Every structure is written in structure tokens, then in C-alpha cells.
């Protein structure tokens, strides 16, 4: 199995990244703050005012390190990639599969089923940990997840699958507030809001999802799939549809669970946020770093993959799922096995 | 795996200083300088073979010495650091 490589996050405003030999130098105020050998990295993610020398970009391209630039709040700006990697034949198979109407819905159904099942796992876990906490509503939602996961698996129509997904997500987020056990007053969740997020939890969810979509996108690219050609999400210019597809199964684990733990363990408090004039809620730099830190630590945890039975680090999951999908598209496998969290 | 590399290069001659620079550069390209002439390198076995060969070619075995310590996969619990110039953990979260 591939070794999980690290991601370098640069959040200090005004930092300048340059190349020295085979290493990445992070300069802050003309002082070298960090020197990292490139072979230990798979990604560099920059937030806000960060600059980078073209020679470093060249080195990253050559070594297959993907570089992304995001705004301070995590909105995607740009990405620097080296030469196209992977196999044309795989990409061709992916495009052909996308054209076949009946077949895409089956794959889309898999993504949605896994997403809903993993939503249910989050709810079940809350029920197990805290049996007295609003268990009626959680139980009801959990039962609903179970039935709709089965419906999604059986459905033939893409529209129906998308509908089931939307309804399940709505039900899940309607009980999401019950999963917050500490600091309930400061962290109130009513509904999902994005662009811009209107409360603290939404701000954190959106940020964690951005980190995840970046990881999934890089994983797809390194396997040789085209991240823009998705099956569940419709094709739109500039949208990484396939990354969003694969991400669906991983959202509850990498995003929701992570944020719940941070709040419930009181690692993040309400003082780490600010509200802008437009009503958008943003994290301050410290909170952002805390979240990245927790996200990166999560990736180090080890799991046994239910399908390959291999012991892997959590962070390799996007890569493994991308590989399984590639095998399925090449018709080396009967079916694509999505990831079910336990 | 993590390899700790330490070296002593005799710099009495001009040629010696040149060797020292080259050895230091080779190490800096793949690892982290934790003290003077002490490097920690996180490598795949194949990368290590390559680096080792390079270092052995650069050094003059009559005058210099190289020492390699193999700290393996669970190197985190084998290292303790005290004092100034703290190092970064190449496998931990890297945020600047």
C-alpha cells in the first residue's frame, strides 16, 4: 500500500515559499521558518496571502505534489498541477461509463447509500454514548436513514437517488443539534447554510469539507481519474464532480464527527469566531489552525478497510476508494465497494 | 523508516571542506538538520539505499566517518528533545 504522505498547510499571512535543492523553504519575514524535504509531502495548501516561487511550483509538478491556494476562509482559488498523470485508457473508460445512462445511477446509488449509512453510524454512535439524550428523535432519524439507504441502493433513476440524498441529509441535519452535548448555548445548529455559513458550526463544517474535497481531488488525480467527471453530481464547468461524489461517503467521518468531538471536548470555544457585516461567521486564525490540526491527526488513525481487509491510515481512505473506483471502471471488479464506517 | 545520520568530515584541507559541504547538502535535501552534523531522515527503504550510496561515495573513508542509526517505524518513542531549536515532526500536522 502507498505510504501516506504529509500535507503542508501555510496559514501565516505574507509567507513566501521557495525551493532549495529538493526541499521546500517557508520564509516568514525573510527568515526561514521551516525546511521540509519534498519527498515527505503530497500536498501544499496555502490560505490567504501566501506566495510561492515558480521554481517550487515546478518541483511540485515534477514530484506530483499538488498545490492549492485557498482564501483565508477556505474558499478555493487556484491549483497548480504538474503534467497530467495516469492512464488515458482509464480516463476513457471513465468518460464512457459516464455516458451510459442506466449505469451511472447504480454507481450514484452506491455513493448515496454509503453516505446515508455513515450518517446513521454517526447517529447510532451518539445514541450509544448518550442513551438518555433525546433518543426518540435520534432513533426516528436513524430508522429513517436505514430505510432510505436501502431505497437508494435499489433505485434506478438518478433523480430519485438525488431526492433521497437530499431528504436524508435534511433529516440528519434536523437532529444534528442533539449531537452537541457541551457548550450548547454557544454552538446552536438550526440548519445547514453555506456561501456564506451563518453560524459557527456551519463555518467549521464548510471548512472541513473544503479540506476533504482537496484531499479527495488529489487522490483521484494521483490514481489517474478525472475529478471533474462525476456520476452523482451533475457536470458543471470547474466543479470537481467526481471528488464530490467520493466525498459523500467520507463527509460524516472526516467532517461531522470531527467537529462534534472538537465542540464536545471543549477544544474549540465560541471566542474563536467572528461575525462579519454580511452576517457570515468566520473562524479566527487560531481556531482554523486547531481544526486543521485535528483533521490531520484524524488522518493518522488506523482502520481496517472492510473491503480490502487491509490495515490503513484514515488519511489513505480517499486514495483507496479512488483506486477501487478505477478498478471498477476498468471492469476489473464487478462492483464498486463504497466505504461503510463502523 | 527514520534514519539518523551523523558524520565527521576532516576539514583540514580544502578538499575536506568541499566534502563537508557536499555531505551536508545531500543530507539537507532529504532530511531535517536537528543539530550540527546530525540529521534525521524519514525515508522509504529504496530512497535510503540511494542516499547511503551517495554519502559513501562523497566521504573519504581514510579521513572521515559516517554513522547511521536505524530508528525504524516507531521512531517517535525513541527520540526525546530538550532545549532550544525544537524540530518538527515530519509525520505530524505541518502548519505554519
CSV table of N, CA and C in Angstrom, one decimal, chain A residues 213-280:
chain,number,residue,atom,x,y,z
A,213,UNK,N,-12.4,17.9,0.3
A,213,UNK,CA,-12.5,17.8,-1.2
A,213,UNK,C,-11.2,18.0,-1.8
A,214,UNK,N,-10.3,18.8,-1.2
A,214,UNK,CA,-8.9,18.9,-1.7
A,214,UNK,C,-8.2,17.6,-1.7
A,215,UNK,N,-8.3,16.9,-0.6
A,215,UNK,CA,-7.7,15.6,-0.4
A,215,UNK,C,-8.2,14.5,-1.4
A,216,UNK,N,-9.5,14.5,-1.6
A,216,UNK,CA,-10.1,13.5,-2.5
A,216,UNK,C,-9.7,13.8,-3.9
A,217,UNK,N,-9.7,15.1,-4.2
A,217,UNK,CA,-9.3,15.5,-5.6
A,217,UNK,C,-7.9,15.1,-5.9
A,218,UNK,N,-7.0,15.3,-5.0
A,218,UNK,CA,-5.6,14.9,-5.2
A,218,UNK,C,-5.5,13.4,-5.3
A,219,UNK,N,-6.3,12.7,-4.5
A,219,UNK,CA,-6.3,11.2,-4.6
A,219,UNK,C,-6.7,10.7,-6.0
A,220,UNK,N,-7.8,11.3,-6.5
A,220,UNK,CA,-8.3,11.0,-7.8
A,220,UNK,C,-7.3,11.2,-8.9
A,221,UNK,N,-6.7,12.4,-8.8
A,221,UNK,CA,-5.7,12.8,-9.8
A,221,UNK,C,-4.5,11.8,-9.7
A,222,UNK,N,-4.1,11.4,-8.6
A,222,UNK,CA,-2.9,10.5,-8.5
A,222,UNK,C,-3.2,9.1,-9.0
A,223,UNK,N,-4.5,8.7,-8.9
A,223,UNK,CA,-4.9,7.4,-9.4
A,223,UNK,C,-5.0,7.5,-11.0
A,224,UNK,N,-5.3,8.7,-11.5
A,224,UNK,CA,-5.4,8.9,-12.9
A,224,UNK,C,-6.8,9.1,-13.4
A,225,UNK,N,-7.8,9.3,-12.4
A,225,UNK,CA,-9.1,9.6,-12.8
A,225,UNK,C,-9.3,11.1,-13.0
A,226,UNK,N,-10.3,11.5,-13.7
A,226,UNK,CA,-10.6,12.9,-13.9
A,226,UNK,C,-11.6,13.4,-12.9
A,227,UNK,N,-11.1,14.3,-12.0
A,227,UNK,CA,-12.0,14.6,-10.8
A,227,UNK,C,-13.3,15.4,-11.3
A,228,UNK,N,-13.3,15.9,-12.5
A,228,UNK,CA,-14.4,16.7,-13.0
A,228,UNK,C,-15.6,15.8,-13.5
A,229,UNK,N,-15.3,14.6,-13.8
A,229,UNK,CA,-16.4,13.7,-14.4
A,229,UNK,C,-17.0,12.8,-13.4
A,230,UNK,N,-18.1,13.3,-12.8
A,230,UNK,CA,-18.8,12.6,-11.7
A,230,UNK,C,-20.0,11.9,-12.2
A,231,UNK,N,-20.6,11.1,-11.3
A,231,UNK,CA,-21.7,10.3,-11.6
A,231,UNK,C,-23.0,10.7,-10.9
A,232,UNK,N,-22.8,11.1,-9.6
A,232,UNK,CA,-24.0,11.6,-8.8
A,232,UNK,C,-24.2,13.1,-9.1
A,233,UNK,N,-23.1,13.8,-8.9
A,233,UNK,CA,-23.2,15.3,-9.1
A,233,UNK,C,-23.1,15.6,-10.6
A,234,UNK,N,-24.0,16.5,-11.1
A,234,UNK,CA,-24.0,16.8,-12.5
A,234,UNK,C,-22.7,17.5,-12.9
A,235,UNK,N,-22.4,17.5,-14.2
A,235,UNK,CA,-21.2,18.1,-14.7
A,235,UNK,C,-21.4,19.6,-14.8
A,236,UNK,N,-20.5,20.4,-14.3
A,236,UNK,CA,-20.5,21.8,-14.4
A,236,UNK,C,-19.1,22.3,-14.6
A,237,UNK,N,-18.9,23.3,-15.4
A,237,UNK,CA,-17.5,23.8,-15.6
A,237,UNK,C,-16.8,24.1,-14.2
A,238,UNK,N,-15.7,23.6,-14.0
A,238,UNK,CA,-14.9,24.0,-12.8
A,238,UNK,C,-15.3,23.2,-11.6
A,239,UNK,N,-16.3,22.4,-11.7
A,239,UNK,CA,-16.7,21.7,-10.5
A,239,UNK,C,-16.1,20.3,-10.4
A,240,UNK,N,-15.5,19.9,-9.3
A,240,UNK,CA,-14.8,18.6,-9.2
A,240,UNK,C,-15.9,17.5,-8.9
A,241,UNK,N,-16.8,17.2,-9.8
A,241,UNK,CA,-17.9,16.4,-9.5
A,241,UNK,C,-17.6,15.0,-8.9
A,242,UNK,N,-16.6,14.4,-9.5
A,242,UNK,CA,-16.2,13.1,-9.0
A,242,UNK,C,-15.7,13.1,-7.6
A,243,UNK,N,-14.9,14.2,-7.3
A,243,UNK,CA,-14.4,14.4,-6.0
A,243,UNK,C,-15.6,14.6,-5.0
A,244,UNK,N,-16.6,15.3,-5.4
A,244,UNK,CA,-17.7,15.5,-4.6
A,244,UNK,C,-18.5,14.2,-4.4
A,245,UNK,N,-18.5,13.3,-5.4
A,245,UNK,CA,-19.2,12.0,-5.3
A,245,UNK,C,-18.5,11.2,-4.2
A,246,UNK,N,-17.2,11.0,-4.4
A,246,UNK,CA,-16.5,10.1,-3.5
A,246,UNK,C,-16.5,10.7,-2.0
A,247,UNK,N,-16.5,12.0,-2.0
A,247,UNK,CA,-16.5,12.7,-0.7
A,247,UNK,C,-17.8,12.4,0.1
A,248,UNK,N,-18.9,12.1,-0.6
A,248,UNK,CA,-20.2,11.9,0.1
A,248,UNK,C,-20.0,10.8,1.2
A,249,UNK,N,-19.3,9.7,0.9
A,249,UNK,CA,-19.2,8.6,1.9
A,249,UNK,C,-18.4,9.0,3.1
A,250,UNK,N,-17.5,10.0,2.8
A,250,UNK,CA,-16.5,10.3,3.8
A,250,UNK,C,-16.8,11.5,4.7
A,251,UNK,N,-17.8,12.3,4.2
A,251,UNK,CA,-18.2,13.5,4.9
A,251,UNK,C,-18.5,13.3,6.4
A,252,UNK,N,-19.4,12.3,6.7
A,252,UNK,CA,-19.8,12.2,8.1
A,252,UNK,C,-18.6,11.9,9.0
A,253,UNK,N,-17.6,11.2,8.5
A,253,UNK,CA,-16.4,10.8,9.3
A,253,UNK,C,-15.4,11.9,9.4
A,254,UNK,N,-15.0,12.4,8.3
A,254,UNK,CA,-13.9,13.4,8.3
A,254,UNK,C,-14.4,14.8,8.7
A,255,UNK,N,-15.7,15.1,8.4
A,255,UNK,CA,-16.3,16.4,8.7
A,255,UNK,C,-17.1,16.4,10.0
A,256,UNK,N,-18.2,15.8,10.0
A,256,UNK,CA,-19.2,16.0,11.1
A,256,UNK,C,-18.7,15.4,12.4
A,257,UNK,N,-18.2,14.2,12.4
A,257,UNK,CA,-17.7,13.6,13.7
A,257,UNK,C,-16.6,14.4,14.3
A,258,UNK,N,-15.7,14.9,13.4
A,258,UNK,CA,-14.5,15.6,13.8
A,258,UNK,C,-14.9,16.9,14.6
A,259,UNK,N,-15.9,17.6,14.0
A,259,UNK,CA,-16.3,18.9,14.6
A,259,UNK,C,-17.1,18.6,15.9
A,260,UNK,N,-17.9,17.6,15.9
A,260,UNK,CA,-18.6,17.3,17.1
A,260,UNK,C,-17.7,17.0,18.2
A,261,UNK,N,-16.6,16.2,18.0
A,261,UNK,CA,-15.7,15.9,19.0
A,261,UNK,C,-15.0,17.2,19.5
A,262,UNK,N,-14.6,18.1,18.6
A,262,UNK,CA,-13.9,19.3,19.0
A,262,UNK,C,-14.8,20.2,19.9
A,263,UNK,N,-16.1,20.2,19.6
A,263,UNK,CA,-17.0,21.0,20.4
A,263,UNK,C,-17.3,20.3,21.8
A,264,UNK,N,-17.6,19.0,21.7
A,264,UNK,CA,-17.9,18.3,22.9
A,264,UNK,C,-16.8,18.1,23.9
A,265,UNK,N,-15.5,18.2,23.3
A,265,UNK,CA,-14.4,18.1,24.2
A,265,UNK,C,-13.9,19.5,24.6
A,266,UNK,N,-14.7,20.5,24.2
A,266,UNK,CA,-14.4,21.9,24.5
A,266,UNK,C,-13.0,22.3,24.0
A,267,UNK,N,-12.5,21.7,22.9
A,267,UNK,CA,-11.3,22.2,22.4
A,267,UNK,C,-11.5,23.5,21.6
A,268,UNK,N,-12.7,23.6,21.1
A,268,UNK,CA,-13.0,24.9,20.3
A,268,UNK,C,-14.1,25.6,21.1
A,269,UNK,N,-13.9,26.9,21.4
A,269,UNK,CA,-14.9,27.6,22.1
A,269,UNK,C,-15.4,28.8,21.2
A,270,UNK,N,-16.5,29.4,21.7
A,270,UNK,CA,-17.1,30.4,20.9
A,270,UNK,C,-16.3,31.7,20.7
A,271,UNK,N,-15.3,31.8,21.5
A,271,UNK,CA,-14.5,33.1,21.3
A,271,UNK,C,-13.6,33.0,20.1
A,272,UNK,N,-13.5,31.9,19.4
A,272,UNK,CA,-12.6,31.8,18.3
A,272,UNK,C,-13.3,32.1,17.0
A,273,UNK,N,-14.4,32.8,17.0
A,273,UNK,CA,-15.2,33.1,15.8
A,273,UNK,C,-15.5,34.6,15.7
A,274,UNK,N,-15.7,35.1,14.5
A,274,UNK,CA,-16.1,36.5,14.4
A,274,UNK,C,-17.2,36.6,13.3
A,275,UNK,N,-18.1,37.6,13.5
A,275,UNK,CA,-19.2,37.7,12.6
A,275,UNK,C,-18.9,38.9,11.7
A,276,UNK,N,-19.0,38.8,10.4
A,276,UNK,CA,-18.8,39.9,9.5
A,276,UNK,C,-20.1,40.7,9.3
A,277,UNK,N,-20.0,41.8,8.7
A,277,UNK,CA,-21.2,42.7,8.5
A,277,UNK,C,-22.3,42.0,7.7
A,278,UNK,N,-21.8,41.1,6.8
A,278,UNK,CA,-22.8,40.5,5.9
A,278,UNK,C,-23.5,39.3,6.7
A,279,UNK,N,-23.2,39.1,7.9
A,279,UNK,CA,-23.8,38.0,8.7
A,279,UNK,C,-23.1,36.7,8.6
A,280,UNK,N,-22.0,36.6,7.8
A,280,UNK,CA,-21.2,35.4,7.7
A,280,UNK,C,-20.4,35.2,8.9
